[in-house]
């Protein structure tokens, strides 16, 4: 199953039984203090909360590991460039460049915050079915056009990806082999141009099909949203956890 098909939304963990609106609000409450965290203690606390939420979501370990590797491939660059480009106590030297302790601490803080936010979003948002996500966003007051763009992009990225693979396979069947030359660049330019034209044509046909089926600008879901006591308790706990992360950050800054 492709990641674009939202495999995490098909689980049966405790997180899946919560109202999608409560999960979205919990992510909002949690993301703000994590983004503003300035101490290692607050970042570690946020990472622990993210792991707890992920445990309650019960995802497939292999899928989460692949996504974690992709996320941390970017944070690896922080460990290379931040310590080398900052001022402070040198841990060691790479030629004329000093690898600083302050830069390494900043890279560690950003790595912890990145993974904490990723785990929380994966546990609370990626577990929402796309059609339910659109309805939940609309229920929370987000602009309808934004919800439409988000869901249509999620749905048709997979279609566009499949169309590009079909065009590339057709080119390879005609003897195309990618190289670093003008012919390769021109071929890829033609492929992207054809993909744009086909995407535009498909978008027009999809829009007409939706109008023929009575689409009036609102997404409907067969899921019955019901905000109950369980959701209220979860949202309150999420707010307290977010406040604790913010408090640890303030204490660490003051210290």
mmCIF file of N, CA, C and O in Angstrom, residues 171-240:
data_model
loop_
_atom_site.group_PDB
_atom_site.id
_atom_site.type_symbol
_atom_site.label_atom_id
_atom_site.label_comp_id
_atom_site.label_asym_id
_atom_site.label_seq_id
_atom_site.Cartn_x
_atom_site.Cartn_y
_atom_site.Cartn_z
ATOM 1 N N UNK A 171 8.668 6.071 -22.439
ATOM 2 C CA UNK A 171 9.916 6.626 -22.973
ATOM 3 C C UNK A 171 11.032 5.587 -22.934
ATOM 4 O O UNK A 171 11.823 5.465 -23.884
ATOM 5 N N UNK A 172 11.104 4.828 -21.839
ATOM 6 C CA UNK A 172 12.148 3.805 -21.731
ATOM 7 C C UNK A 172 11.923 2.684 -22.740
ATOM 8 O O UNK A 172 12.889 2.081 -23.238
ATOM 9 N N UNK A 173 10.653 2.373 -23.054
ATOM 10 C CA UNK A 173 10.364 1.356 -24.067
ATOM 11 C C UNK A 173 10.830 1.793 -25.453
ATOM 12 O O UNK A 173 11.048 0.941 -26.326
ATOM 13 N N UNK A 174 10.993 3.089 -25.641
ATOM 14 C CA UNK A 174 11.485 3.632 -26.916
ATOM 15 C C UNK A 174 12.987 3.876 -26.895
ATOM 16 O O UNK A 174 13.519 4.567 -27.766
ATOM 17 N N UNK A 175 13.661 3.318 -25.874
ATOM 18 C CA UNK A 175 15.110 3.391 -25.845
ATOM 19 C C UNK A 175 15.692 4.519 -25.029
ATOM 20 O O UNK A 175 16.912 4.728 -25.052
ATOM 21 N N UNK A 176 14.865 5.241 -24.275
ATOM 22 C CA UNK A 176 15.387 6.350 -23.480
ATOM 23 C C UNK A 176 16.154 5.831 -22.275
ATOM 24 O O UNK A 176 15.671 5.000 -21.521
ATOM 25 N N UNK A 177 17.377 6.349 -22.095
ATOM 26 C CA UNK A 177 18.197 6.027 -20.934
ATOM 27 C C UNK A 177 18.724 7.327 -20.337
ATOM 28 O O UNK A 177 19.404 8.085 -21.031
ATOM 29 N N UNK A 178 18.375 7.614 -19.078
ATOM 30 C CA UNK A 178 18.794 8.885 -18.465
ATOM 31 C C UNK A 178 20.310 9.020 -18.413
ATOM 32 O O UNK A 178 21.018 8.101 -17.988
ATOM 33 N N UNK A 179 20.793 10.160 -18.857
ATOM 34 C CA UNK A 179 22.206 10.504 -18.775
ATOM 35 C C UNK A 179 22.317 11.988 -18.459
ATOM 36 O O UNK A 179 21.316 12.704 -18.418
ATOM 37 N N UNK A 180 23.514 12.456 -18.239
ATOM 38 C CA UNK A 180 23.741 13.885 -18.002
ATOM 39 C C UNK A 180 24.072 14.567 -19.325
ATOM 40 O O UNK A 180 25.212 14.980 -19.570
ATOM 41 N N UNK A 181 23.069 14.666 -20.172
ATOM 42 C CA UNK A 181 23.258 15.340 -21.463
ATOM 43 C C UNK A 181 21.989 16.096 -21.827
ATOM 44 O O UNK A 181 20.955 16.007 -21.149
ATOM 45 N N UNK A 182 22.070 16.852 -22.925
ATOM 46 C CA UNK A 182 20.954 17.714 -23.323
ATOM 47 C C UNK A 182 19.728 16.893 -23.686
ATOM 48 O O UNK A 182 18.601 17.296 -23.396
ATOM 49 N N UNK A 183 19.911 15.740 -24.309
ATOM 50 C CA UNK A 183 18.767 14.914 -24.699
ATOM 51 C C UNK A 183 17.965 14.467 -23.479
ATOM 52 O O UNK A 183 16.725 14.468 -23.498
ATOM 53 N N UNK A 184 18.662 14.088 -22.409
ATOM 54 C CA UNK A 184 17.971 13.666 -21.188
ATOM 55 C C UNK A 184 17.184 14.814 -20.581
ATOM 56 O O UNK A 184 16.021 14.649 -20.188
ATOM 57 N N UNK A 185 17.809 15.999 -20.509
ATOM 58 C CA UNK A 185 17.106 17.151 -19.937
ATOM 59 C C UNK A 185 15.889 17.512 -20.772
ATOM 60 O O UNK A 185 14.813 17.830 -20.234
ATOM 61 N N UNK A 186 16.042 17.454 -22.094
ATOM 62 C CA UNK A 186 14.916 17.789 -22.963
ATOM 63 C C UNK A 186 13.796 16.763 -22.824
ATOM 64 O O UNK A 186 12.607 17.115 -22.823
ATOM 65 N N UNK A 187 14.173 15.485 -22.687
ATOM 66 C CA UNK A 187 13.153 14.436 -22.533
ATOM 67 C C UNK A 187 12.363 14.614 -21.243
ATOM 68 O O UNK A 187 11.127 14.507 -21.229
ATOM 69 N N UNK A 188 13.070 14.900 -20.142
ATOM 70 C CA UNK A 188 12.375 15.121 -18.874
ATOM 71 C C UNK A 188 11.493 16.358 -18.940
ATOM 72 O O UNK A 188 10.409 16.406 -18.332
ATOM 73 N N UNK A 189 11.936 17.384 -19.662
ATOM 74 C CA UNK A 189 11.109 18.580 -19.821
ATOM 75 C C UNK A 189 9.817 18.243 -20.562
ATOM 76 O O UNK A 189 8.723 18.703 -20.193
ATOM 77 N N UNK A 190 9.923 17.410 -21.614
ATOM 78 C CA UNK A 190 8.728 16.992 -22.343
ATOM 79 C C UNK A 190 7.822 16.144 -21.446
ATOM 80 O O UNK A 190 6.584 16.277 -21.496
ATOM 81 N N UNK A 191 8.415 15.265 -20.654
ATOM 82 C CA UNK A 191 7.609 14.429 -19.749
ATOM 83 C C UNK A 191 6.846 15.291 -18.748
ATOM 84 O O UNK A 191 5.649 15.060 -18.494
ATOM 85 N N UNK A 192 7.523 16.276 -18.153
ATOM 86 C CA UNK A 192 6.855 17.150 -17.185
ATOM 87 C C UNK A 192 5.778 17.985 -17.865
ATOM 88 O O UNK A 192 4.711 18.231 -17.286
ATOM 89 N N UNK A 193 6.050 18.432 -19.090
ATOM 90 C CA UNK A 193 5.037 19.196 -19.822
ATOM 91 C C UNK A 193 3.808 18.354 -20.117
ATOM 92 O O UNK A 193 2.665 18.814 -19.943
ATOM 93 N N UNK A 194 4.012 17.119 -20.569
ATOM 94 C CA UNK A 194 2.884 16.225 -20.830
ATOM 95 C C UNK A 194 2.129 15.907 -19.543
ATOM 96 O O UNK A 194 0.898 15.808 -19.538
ATOM 97 N N UNK A 195 2.879 15.763 -18.442
ATOM 98 C CA UNK A 195 2.227 15.489 -17.161
ATOM 99 C C UNK A 195 1.352 16.661 -16.737
ATOM 100 O O UNK A 195 0.237 16.477 -16.226
ATOM 101 N N UNK A 196 1.828 17.881 -16.969
ATOM 102 C CA UNK A 196 1.038 19.063 -16.628
ATOM 103 C C UNK A 196 -0.234 19.126 -17.463
ATOM 104 O O UNK A 196 -1.330 19.395 -16.942
ATOM 105 N N UNK A 197 -0.111 18.854 -18.760
ATOM 106 C CA UNK A 197 -1.285 18.889 -19.642
ATOM 107 C C UNK A 197 -2.296 17.817 -19.233
ATOM 108 O O UNK A 197 -3.509 18.077 -19.139
ATOM 109 N N UNK A 198 -1.809 16.602 -18.978
ATOM 110 C CA UNK A 198 -2.710 15.519 -18.590
ATOM 111 C C UNK A 198 -3.366 15.795 -17.236
ATOM 112 O O UNK A 198 -4.540 15.464 -17.021
ATOM 113 N N UNK A 199 -2.608 16.415 -16.322
ATOM 114 C CA UNK A 199 -3.173 16.741 -15.017
ATOM 115 C C UNK A 199 -4.267 17.789 -15.138
ATOM 116 O O UNK A 199 -5.302 17.708 -14.470
ATOM 117 N N UNK A 200 -4.034 18.785 -15.984
ATOM 118 C CA UNK A 200 -5.056 19.815 -16.204
ATOM 119 C C UNK A 200 -6.317 19.208 -16.806
ATOM 120 O O UNK A 200 -7.435 19.510 -16.370
ATOM 121 N N UNK A 201 -6.137 18.337 -17.796
ATOM 122 C CA UNK A 201 -7.290 17.701 -18.437
ATOM 123 C C UNK A 201 -8.050 16.830 -17.448
ATOM 124 O O UNK A 201 -9.287 16.849 -17.402
ATOM 125 N N UNK A 202 -7.334 16.088 -16.617
ATOM 126 C CA UNK A 202 -8.000 15.238 -15.632
ATOM 127 C C UNK A 202 -8.735 16.079 -14.596
ATOM 128 O O UNK A 202 -9.838 15.732 -14.153
ATOM 129 N N UNK A 203 -8.137 17.198 -14.193
ATOM 130 C CA UNK A 203 -8.788 18.072 -13.222
ATOM 131 C C UNK A 203 -10.109 18.611 -13.760
ATOM 132 O O UNK A 203 -11.105 18.696 -13.032
ATOM 133 N N UNK A 204 -10.129 18.984 -15.041
ATOM 134 C CA UNK A 204 -11.374 19.461 -15.648
ATOM 135 C C UNK A 204 -12.434 18.363 -15.657
ATOM 136 O O UNK A 204 -13.604 18.607 -15.333
ATOM 137 N N UNK A 205 -12.043 17.142 -16.008
ATOM 138 C CA UNK A 205 -13.000 16.046 -16.065
ATOM 139 C C UNK A 205 -13.506 15.672 -14.673
ATOM 140 O O UNK A 205 -14.688 15.375 -14.492
ATOM 141 N N UNK A 206 -12.597 15.695 -13.689
ATOM 142 C CA UNK A 206 -13.012 15.381 -12.316
ATOM 143 C C UNK A 206 -13.985 16.438 -11.800
ATOM 144 O O UNK A 206 -14.991 16.119 -11.146
ATOM 145 N N UNK A 207 -13.696 17.715 -12.098
ATOM 146 C CA UNK A 207 -14.584 18.794 -11.649
ATOM 147 C C UNK A 207 -15.976 18.640 -12.260
ATOM 148 O O UNK A 207 -16.988 18.775 -11.554
ATOM 149 N N UNK A 208 -16.043 18.346 -13.539
ATOM 150 C CA UNK A 208 -17.346 18.161 -14.193
ATOM 151 C C UNK A 208 -18.077 16.952 -13.612
ATOM 152 O O UNK A 208 -19.297 16.979 -13.406
ATOM 153 N N UNK A 209 -17.327 15.880 -13.330
ATOM 154 C CA UNK A 209 -17.957 14.686 -12.756
ATOM 155 C C UNK A 209 -18.513 14.975 -11.364
ATOM 156 O O UNK A 209 -19.597 14.495 -11.000
ATOM 157 N N UNK A 210 -17.787 15.761 -10.578
ATOM 158 C CA UNK A 210 -18.267 16.108 -9.237
ATOM 159 C C UNK A 210 -19.529 16.955 -9.313
ATOM 160 O O UNK A 210 -20.477 16.750 -8.535
ATOM 161 N N UNK A 211 -19.563 17.912 -10.245
ATOM 162 C CA UNK A 211 -20.754 18.742 -10.396
ATOM 163 C C UNK A 211 -21.953 17.905 -10.845
ATOM 164 O O UNK A 211 -23.079 18.124 -10.386
ATOM 165 N N UNK A 212 -21.721 16.922 -11.714
ATOM 166 C CA UNK A 212 -22.805 16.060 -12.171
ATOM 167 C C UNK A 212 -23.366 15.204 -11.031
ATOM 168 O O UNK A 212 -24.524 14.785 -11.086
ATOM 169 N N UNK A 213 -22.559 14.982 -10.015
ATOM 170 C CA UNK A 213 -23.007 14.173 -8.879
ATOM 171 C C UNK A 213 -23.516 15.030 -7.726
ATOM 172 O O UNK A 213 -23.706 14.535 -6.613
ATOM 173 N N UNK A 214 -23.730 16.315 -7.991
ATOM 174 C CA UNK A 214 -24.350 17.181 -6.998
ATOM 175 C C UNK A 214 -23.402 17.813 -6.006
ATOM 176 O O UNK A 214 -23.840 18.244 -4.924
ATOM 177 N N UNK A 215 -22.118 17.914 -6.331
ATOM 178 C CA UNK A 215 -21.167 18.518 -5.400
ATOM 179 C C UNK A 215 -21.511 19.996 -5.211
ATOM 180 O O UNK A 215 -21.638 20.748 -6.170
ATOM 181 N N UNK A 216 -21.654 20.409 -3.953
ATOM 182 C CA UNK A 216 -22.050 21.779 -3.645
ATOM 183 C C UNK A 216 -21.020 22.522 -2.800
ATOM 184 O O UNK A 216 -21.347 23.493 -2.118
ATOM 185 N N UNK A 217 -19.782 22.040 -2.805
ATOM 186 C CA UNK A 217 -18.730 22.738 -2.075
ATOM 187 C C UNK A 217 -18.459 22.191 -0.687
ATOM 188 O O UNK A 217 -17.597 22.707 0.014
ATOM 189 N N UNK A 218 -19.158 21.152 -0.274
ATOM 190 C CA UNK A 218 -18.952 20.556 1.043
ATOM 191 C C UNK A 218 -18.664 19.073 0.904
ATOM 192 O O UNK A 218 -19.270 18.390 0.083
ATOM 193 N N UNK A 219 -17.717 18.600 1.730
ATOM 194 C CA UNK A 219 -17.411 17.179 1.753
ATOM 195 C C UNK A 219 -18.298 16.487 2.773
ATOM 196 O O UNK A 219 -18.530 16.996 3.857
ATOM 197 N N UNK A 220 -18.757 15.314 2.404
ATOM 198 C CA UNK A 220 -19.600 14.514 3.294
ATOM 199 C C UNK A 220 -18.896 13.210 3.608
ATOM 200 O O UNK A 220 -18.142 12.676 2.788
ATOM 201 N N UNK A 221 -19.115 12.717 4.793
ATOM 202 C CA UNK A 221 -18.475 11.490 5.235
ATOM 203 C C UNK A 221 -19.509 10.559 5.839
ATOM 204 O O UNK A 221 -20.480 11.007 6.461
ATOM 205 N N UNK A 222 -19.294 9.263 5.622
ATOM 206 C CA UNK A 222 -20.191 8.275 6.218
ATOM 207 C C UNK A 222 -19.920 8.102 7.707
ATOM 208 O O UNK A 222 -20.746 7.546 8.430
ATOM 209 N N UNK A 223 -18.761 8.580 8.166
ATOM 210 C CA UNK A 223 -18.429 8.493 9.584
ATOM 211 C C UNK A 223 -19.278 9.479 10.383
ATOM 212 O O UNK A 223 -19.497 10.611 9.954
ATOM 213 N N UNK A 224 -19.742 9.038 11.529
ATOM 214 C CA UNK A 224 -20.573 9.880 12.385
ATOM 215 C C UNK A 224 -19.703 10.450 13.511
ATOM 216 O O UNK A 224 -19.309 9.732 14.424
ATOM 217 N N UNK A 225 -19.390 11.742 13.424
ATOM 218 C CA UNK A 225 -18.573 12.381 14.450
ATOM 219 C C UNK A 225 -19.406 12.571 15.710
ATOM 220 O O UNK A 225 -20.546 13.050 15.657
ATOM 221 N N UNK A 226 -18.836 12.202 16.843
ATOM 222 C CA UNK A 226 -19.534 12.402 18.117
ATOM 223 C C UNK A 226 -18.498 12.766 19.165
ATOM 224 O O UNK A 226 -17.648 11.940 19.525
ATOM 225 N N UNK A 227 -18.558 14.003 19.630
ATOM 226 C CA UNK A 227 -17.616 14.487 20.632
ATOM 227 C C UNK A 227 -18.177 14.141 22.001
ATOM 228 O O UNK A 227 -19.211 14.653 22.418
ATOM 229 N N UNK A 228 -17.487 13.222 22.698
ATOM 230 C CA UNK A 228 -17.978 12.759 23.982
ATOM 231 C C UNK A 228 -17.015 13.038 25.117
ATOM 232 O O UNK A 228 -16.035 13.784 24.975
ATOM 233 N N UNK A 229 -17.280 12.409 26.249
ATOM 234 C CA UNK A 229 -16.453 12.615 27.438
ATOM 235 C C UNK A 229 -15.023 12.136 27.212
ATOM 236 O O UNK A 229 -14.065 12.748 27.685
ATOM 237 N N UNK A 230 -14.860 11.042 26.491
ATOM 238 C CA UNK A 230 -13.524 10.519 26.214
ATOM 239 C C UNK A 230 -12.688 11.536 25.441
ATOM 240 O O UNK A 230 -11.503 11.736 25.729
ATOM 241 N N UNK A 231 -13.312 12.194 24.464
ATOM 242 C CA UNK A 231 -12.598 13.201 23.678
ATOM 243 C C UNK A 231 -12.261 14.420 24.526
ATOM 244 O O UNK A 231 -11.179 15.011 24.376
ATOM 245 N N UNK A 232 -13.180 14.810 25.416
ATOM 246 C CA UNK A 232 -12.922 15.960 26.280
ATOM 247 C C UNK A 232 -11.759 15.685 27.225
ATOM 248 O O UNK A 232 -10.896 16.550 27.451
ATOM 249 N N UNK A 233 -11.722 14.463 27.785
ATOM 250 C CA UNK A 233 -10.619 14.102 28.681
ATOM 251 C C UNK A 233 -9.295 14.095 27.912
ATOM 252 O O UNK A 233 -8.269 14.603 28.385
ATOM 253 N N UNK A 234 -9.309 13.516 26.720
ATOM 254 C CA UNK A 234 -8.084 13.477 25.907
ATOM 255 C C UNK A 234 -7.597 14.876 25.574
ATOM 256 O O UNK A 234 -6.401 15.172 25.672
ATOM 257 N N UNK A 235 -8.508 15.769 25.197
ATOM 258 C CA UNK A 235 -8.122 17.124 24.837
ATOM 259 C C UNK A 235 -7.585 17.867 26.052
ATOM 260 O O UNK A 235 -6.626 18.651 25.948
ATOM 261 N N UNK A 236 -8.187 17.636 27.220
ATOM 262 C CA UNK A 236 -7.690 18.275 28.441
ATOM 263 C C UNK A 236 -6.284 17.779 28.783
ATOM 264 O O UNK A 236 -5.400 18.571 29.151
ATOM 265 N N UNK A 237 -6.064 16.469 28.657
ATOM 266 C CA UNK A 237 -4.730 15.925 28.918
ATOM 267 C C UNK A 237 -3.706 16.457 27.921
ATOM 268 O O UNK A 237 -2.554 16.745 28.283
ATOM 269 N N UNK A 238 -4.118 16.585 26.666
ATOM 270 C CA UNK A 238 -3.213 17.139 25.655
ATOM 271 C C UNK A 238 -2.856 18.576 25.977
ATOM 272 O O UNK A 238 -1.703 19.004 25.811
ATOM 273 N N UNK A 239 -3.844 19.348 26.462
ATOM 274 C CA UNK A 239 -3.560 20.729 26.850
ATOM 275 C C UNK A 239 -2.612 20.808 28.028
ATOM 276 O O UNK A 239 -1.694 21.637 28.052
ATOM 277 N N UNK A 240 -2.799 19.917 29.013
ATOM 278 C CA UNK A 240 -1.900 19.897 30.174
ATOM 279 C C UNK A 240 -0.486 19.490 29.770
ATOM 280 O O UNK A 240 0.504 20.061 30.250
#
